[in-house]
C-alpha atoms as one frame of an Amber mdcrd trajectory, in Angstrom:
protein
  -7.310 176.741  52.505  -4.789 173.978  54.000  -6.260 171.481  56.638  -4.496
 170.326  59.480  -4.405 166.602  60.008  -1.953 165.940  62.243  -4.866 165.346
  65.567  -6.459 162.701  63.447  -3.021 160.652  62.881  -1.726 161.272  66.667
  -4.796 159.485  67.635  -4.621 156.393  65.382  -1.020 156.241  66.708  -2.201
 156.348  70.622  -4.962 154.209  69.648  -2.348 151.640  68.169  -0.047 151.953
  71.300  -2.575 151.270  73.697  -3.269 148.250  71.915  -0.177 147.342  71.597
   0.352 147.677  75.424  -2.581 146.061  76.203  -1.926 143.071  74.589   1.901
 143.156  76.281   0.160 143.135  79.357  -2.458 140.429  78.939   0.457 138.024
  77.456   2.662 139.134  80.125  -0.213 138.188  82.561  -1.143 134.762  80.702
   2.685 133.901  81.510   3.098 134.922  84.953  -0.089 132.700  85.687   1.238
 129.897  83.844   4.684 130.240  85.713   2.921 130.322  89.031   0.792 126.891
  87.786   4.113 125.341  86.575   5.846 126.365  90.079   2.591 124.894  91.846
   2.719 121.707  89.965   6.678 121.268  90.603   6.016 121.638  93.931   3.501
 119.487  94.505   5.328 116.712  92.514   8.262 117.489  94.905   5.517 117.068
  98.183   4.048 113.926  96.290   7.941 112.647  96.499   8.632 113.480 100.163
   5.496 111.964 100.803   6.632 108.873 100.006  10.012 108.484 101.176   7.797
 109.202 104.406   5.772 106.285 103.842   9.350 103.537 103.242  10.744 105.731
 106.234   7.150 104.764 108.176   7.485 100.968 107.009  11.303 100.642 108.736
   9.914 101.903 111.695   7.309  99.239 112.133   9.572  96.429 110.732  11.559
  97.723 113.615   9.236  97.072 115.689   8.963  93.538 118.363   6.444  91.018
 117.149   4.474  91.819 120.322   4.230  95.335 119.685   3.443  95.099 115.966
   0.955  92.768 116.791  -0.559  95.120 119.719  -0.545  98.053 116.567  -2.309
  96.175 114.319   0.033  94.010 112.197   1.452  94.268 108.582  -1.508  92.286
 106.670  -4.624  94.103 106.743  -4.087  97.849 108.917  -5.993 100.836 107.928
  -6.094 102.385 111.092  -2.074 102.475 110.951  -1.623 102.049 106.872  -4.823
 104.497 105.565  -3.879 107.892 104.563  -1.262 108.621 107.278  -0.900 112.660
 107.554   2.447 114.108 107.190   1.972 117.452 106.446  -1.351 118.239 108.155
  -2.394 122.385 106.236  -5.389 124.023 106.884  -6.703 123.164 103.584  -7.528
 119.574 103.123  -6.269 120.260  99.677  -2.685 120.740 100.455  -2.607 118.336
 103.243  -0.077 115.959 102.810  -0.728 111.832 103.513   0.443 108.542 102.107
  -1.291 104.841 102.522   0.085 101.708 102.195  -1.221  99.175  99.426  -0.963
  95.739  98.772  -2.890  93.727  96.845  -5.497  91.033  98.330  -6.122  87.684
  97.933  -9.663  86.218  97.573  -9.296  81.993  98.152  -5.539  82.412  96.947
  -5.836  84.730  94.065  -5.047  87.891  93.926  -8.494  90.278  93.881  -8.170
  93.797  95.302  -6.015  95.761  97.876  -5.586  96.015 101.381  -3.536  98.190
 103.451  -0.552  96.485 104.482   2.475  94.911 103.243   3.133  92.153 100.372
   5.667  89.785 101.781   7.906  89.837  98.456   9.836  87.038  99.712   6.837
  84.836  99.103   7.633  84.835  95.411  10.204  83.420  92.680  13.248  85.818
  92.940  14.292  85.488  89.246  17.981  86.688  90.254  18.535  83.578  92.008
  17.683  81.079  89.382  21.184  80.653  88.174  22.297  80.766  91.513  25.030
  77.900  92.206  22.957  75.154  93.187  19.889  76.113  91.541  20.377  75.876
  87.620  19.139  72.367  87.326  15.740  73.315  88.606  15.131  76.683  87.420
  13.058  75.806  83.905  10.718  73.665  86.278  10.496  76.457  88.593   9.374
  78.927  85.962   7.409  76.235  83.860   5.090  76.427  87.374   3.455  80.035
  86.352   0.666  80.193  84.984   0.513  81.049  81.174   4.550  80.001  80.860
   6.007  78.910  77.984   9.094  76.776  77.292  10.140  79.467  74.534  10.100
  82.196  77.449  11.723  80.035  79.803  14.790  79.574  77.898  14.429  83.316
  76.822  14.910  84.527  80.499  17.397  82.646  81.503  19.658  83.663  78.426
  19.389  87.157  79.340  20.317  86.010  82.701  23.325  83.692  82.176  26.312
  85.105  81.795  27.582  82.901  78.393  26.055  83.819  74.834  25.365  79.935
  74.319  21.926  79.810  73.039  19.145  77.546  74.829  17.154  75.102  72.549
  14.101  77.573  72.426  16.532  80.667  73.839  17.294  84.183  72.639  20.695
  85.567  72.840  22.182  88.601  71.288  21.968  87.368  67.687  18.423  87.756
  68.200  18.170  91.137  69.723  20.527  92.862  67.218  17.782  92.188  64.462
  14.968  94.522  66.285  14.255  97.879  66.056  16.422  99.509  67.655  19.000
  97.077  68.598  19.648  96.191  72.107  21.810  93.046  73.691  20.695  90.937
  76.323  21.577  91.864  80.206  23.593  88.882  80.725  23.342  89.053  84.311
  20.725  90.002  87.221  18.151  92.553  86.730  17.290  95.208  88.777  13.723
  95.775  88.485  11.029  93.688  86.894  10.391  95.319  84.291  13.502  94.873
  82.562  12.040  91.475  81.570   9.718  93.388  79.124  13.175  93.375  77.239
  13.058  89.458  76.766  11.743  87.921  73.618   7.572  86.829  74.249   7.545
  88.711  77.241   4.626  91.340  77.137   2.910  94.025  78.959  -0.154  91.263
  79.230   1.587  88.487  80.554   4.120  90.664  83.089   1.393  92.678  84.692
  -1.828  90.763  83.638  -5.396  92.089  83.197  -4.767  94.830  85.266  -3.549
  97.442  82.454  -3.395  99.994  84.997  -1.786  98.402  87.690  -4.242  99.969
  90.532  -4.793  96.970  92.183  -8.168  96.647  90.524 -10.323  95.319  88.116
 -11.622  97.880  86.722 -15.302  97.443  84.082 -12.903  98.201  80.871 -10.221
  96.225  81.765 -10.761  93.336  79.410  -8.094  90.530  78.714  -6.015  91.779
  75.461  -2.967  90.207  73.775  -1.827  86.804  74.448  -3.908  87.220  77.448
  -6.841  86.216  74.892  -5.604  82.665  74.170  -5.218  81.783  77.879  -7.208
  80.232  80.232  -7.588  82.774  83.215 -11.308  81.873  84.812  -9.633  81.111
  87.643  -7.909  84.610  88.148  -4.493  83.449  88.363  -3.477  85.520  85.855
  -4.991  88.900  86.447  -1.642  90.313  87.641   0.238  88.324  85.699   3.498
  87.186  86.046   4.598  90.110  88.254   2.260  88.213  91.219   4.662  85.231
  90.978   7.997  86.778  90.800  10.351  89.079  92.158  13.794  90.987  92.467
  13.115  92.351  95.729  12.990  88.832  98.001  15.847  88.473 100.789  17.395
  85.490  98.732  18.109  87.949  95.995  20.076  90.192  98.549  23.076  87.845
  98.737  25.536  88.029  96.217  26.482  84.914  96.185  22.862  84.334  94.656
  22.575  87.292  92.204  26.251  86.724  90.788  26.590  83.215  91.199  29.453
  83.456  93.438  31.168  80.226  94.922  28.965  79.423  97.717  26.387  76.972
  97.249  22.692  76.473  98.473  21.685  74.865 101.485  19.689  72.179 101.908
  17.799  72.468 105.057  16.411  69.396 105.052  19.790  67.448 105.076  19.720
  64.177 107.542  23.237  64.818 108.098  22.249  67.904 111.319  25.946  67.927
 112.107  26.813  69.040 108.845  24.051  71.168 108.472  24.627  73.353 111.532
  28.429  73.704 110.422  27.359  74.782 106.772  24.408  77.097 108.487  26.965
  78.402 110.809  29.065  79.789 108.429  26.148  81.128 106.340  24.107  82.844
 108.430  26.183  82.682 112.235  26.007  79.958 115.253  22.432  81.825 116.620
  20.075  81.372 113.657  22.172  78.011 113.097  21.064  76.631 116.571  17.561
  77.760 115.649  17.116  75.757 112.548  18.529  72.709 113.341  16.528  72.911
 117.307  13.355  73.378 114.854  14.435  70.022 112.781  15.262  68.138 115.596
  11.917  69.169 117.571   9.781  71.071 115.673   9.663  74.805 115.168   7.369
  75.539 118.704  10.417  73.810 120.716  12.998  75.980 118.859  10.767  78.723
 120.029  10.261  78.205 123.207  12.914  76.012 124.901  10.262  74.547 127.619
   7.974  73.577 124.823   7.021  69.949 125.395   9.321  67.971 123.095
């Protein structure tokens, strides 16, 4: 008698195929939901972009701004009604609704502690671009011997990788010494463009550039501990709990000029020169006859009078 098994095996074989299709699908599905999280996520990092060039665009507007009015709005220093989550994109669901706020950080009795919502006035601090600057040379060691946790070695380091010669400083670095790390780089020999860039320069570290705040969110947080060469320095004060970054600068109007950055022919200006005469005529031709007038009025008389022509002189 000869059994048919064909049923059986068609079975198995449908069995197998539905599997087989099954699992298609759910990878198929698995991948359209992680395409549609990695489209999300682009997206939002796109948004989170927009958002803010919105905020810079919202800062020209109130530099634009007269004193009187900014001053009527709130200020630059310390805002949060005009600086605290601004809304751009204002959606139905608070999760997709777009804002931006302005930070700065705060000072508590002169040290830095905090944030605020406002604006850091960057021309407060040490543009490092214009130590070289025509003028300046002579002075620039002492100017960078003045921060906190400095050392000669670093000193000379920085300003080899900004001068434009490869003559080594006594306690310098030039690119001798850079072509012997791992991997190899040379020295900028000229200004830098972003702060950072000094994390290039030999005994310059992560610590001492951005201090005890590893994070960099404008706070102190419980685990944030002093680590490195931070360890061997004296910081009860606070002075040193942004580090070096809360000192200098590439962003200050000085370092705008050419002249300053690239050490072009013109020289600095004294403004407290006895000789006014010469003074105006060097101001004139630096910065025009109006602001030239306004200096020398504020020597001559004090900065009210050069304000206000009726001020008592």
């Amino acid at each position: 008698m000869r059994i048919n098994r064909r049923p059986g095996s068609v079975l198995l074989l449908v069995l197998v195929v539905v599997a087989m299709l099954t699992l298609g699908t759910a990878t198929y599905l698995e991948l359209m939901q992680n395409e549609r999280k990695a489209v999300r996520h682009h997206g939002r990092g796109v948004q989170a972009v927009r958002l803010a060039e919105s905020g810079v665009e919202y800062v020209k507007t109130l530099l634009a701004m007269t004193p009187a009015d900014l001053q009527t709005a709130g200020g630059l220093a310390s805002n949060p009604a005009t600086m605290q989550a601004v809304i751009v994109d204002d959606q139905g669901d608070e999760f997709d609704r777009g804002r931006f706020t302005i930070l700065a950080p705060a000072q508590v009795d002169g040290l830095y502690s905090g944030y605020r919502y406002g604006l850091e006035n960057e021309s407060g601090k040490l543009n490092i671009n214009t130590l070289l600057a025509p003028g300046a040379e002579e002075q620039a060691a002492a100017r960078l011997m003045a921060i906190p946790g400095m050392t000669p070695e670093v000193v000379d380091a920085i300003l080899d990788w900004l001068d434009a010669d490869e003559e080594l400083r006594a306690n310098g670095a030039e690119a001798e010494t850079y072509s012997q790390v791992v991997p190899p780089y040379a020295p900028r020999n000229a200004a830098i463009s972003d702060l950072d860039e000094l994390l290039l320069v030999r005994g310059v570290t992560p610590e001492l550039l951005y201090g005890l705040d590893q994070n960099r969110n404008l706070t102190l947080d419980a685990v944030e501990h002093p680590r490195g060469l931070l360890v061997e320095l004296d910081n009860a004060d606070g002075s040193l709990n942004r580090g070096w970054s809360a000192y200098l600068t590439v962003l200050s109007v000085e370092g705008m000029q050419p002249a300053a950055a690239a050490g072009a022919s013109s020289t600095l200006i004294d403004f407290n020169d006895q000789n006014l005469q010469q003074l105006h005529t060097d101001l004139q031709s630096a910065v025009g006859a109006e602001m030239a007038n306004f200096i020398v009025a504020a020597r001559q008389h004090g900065l009210q009078a050069a304000v206000d022509p009726n001020a008592p002189k």
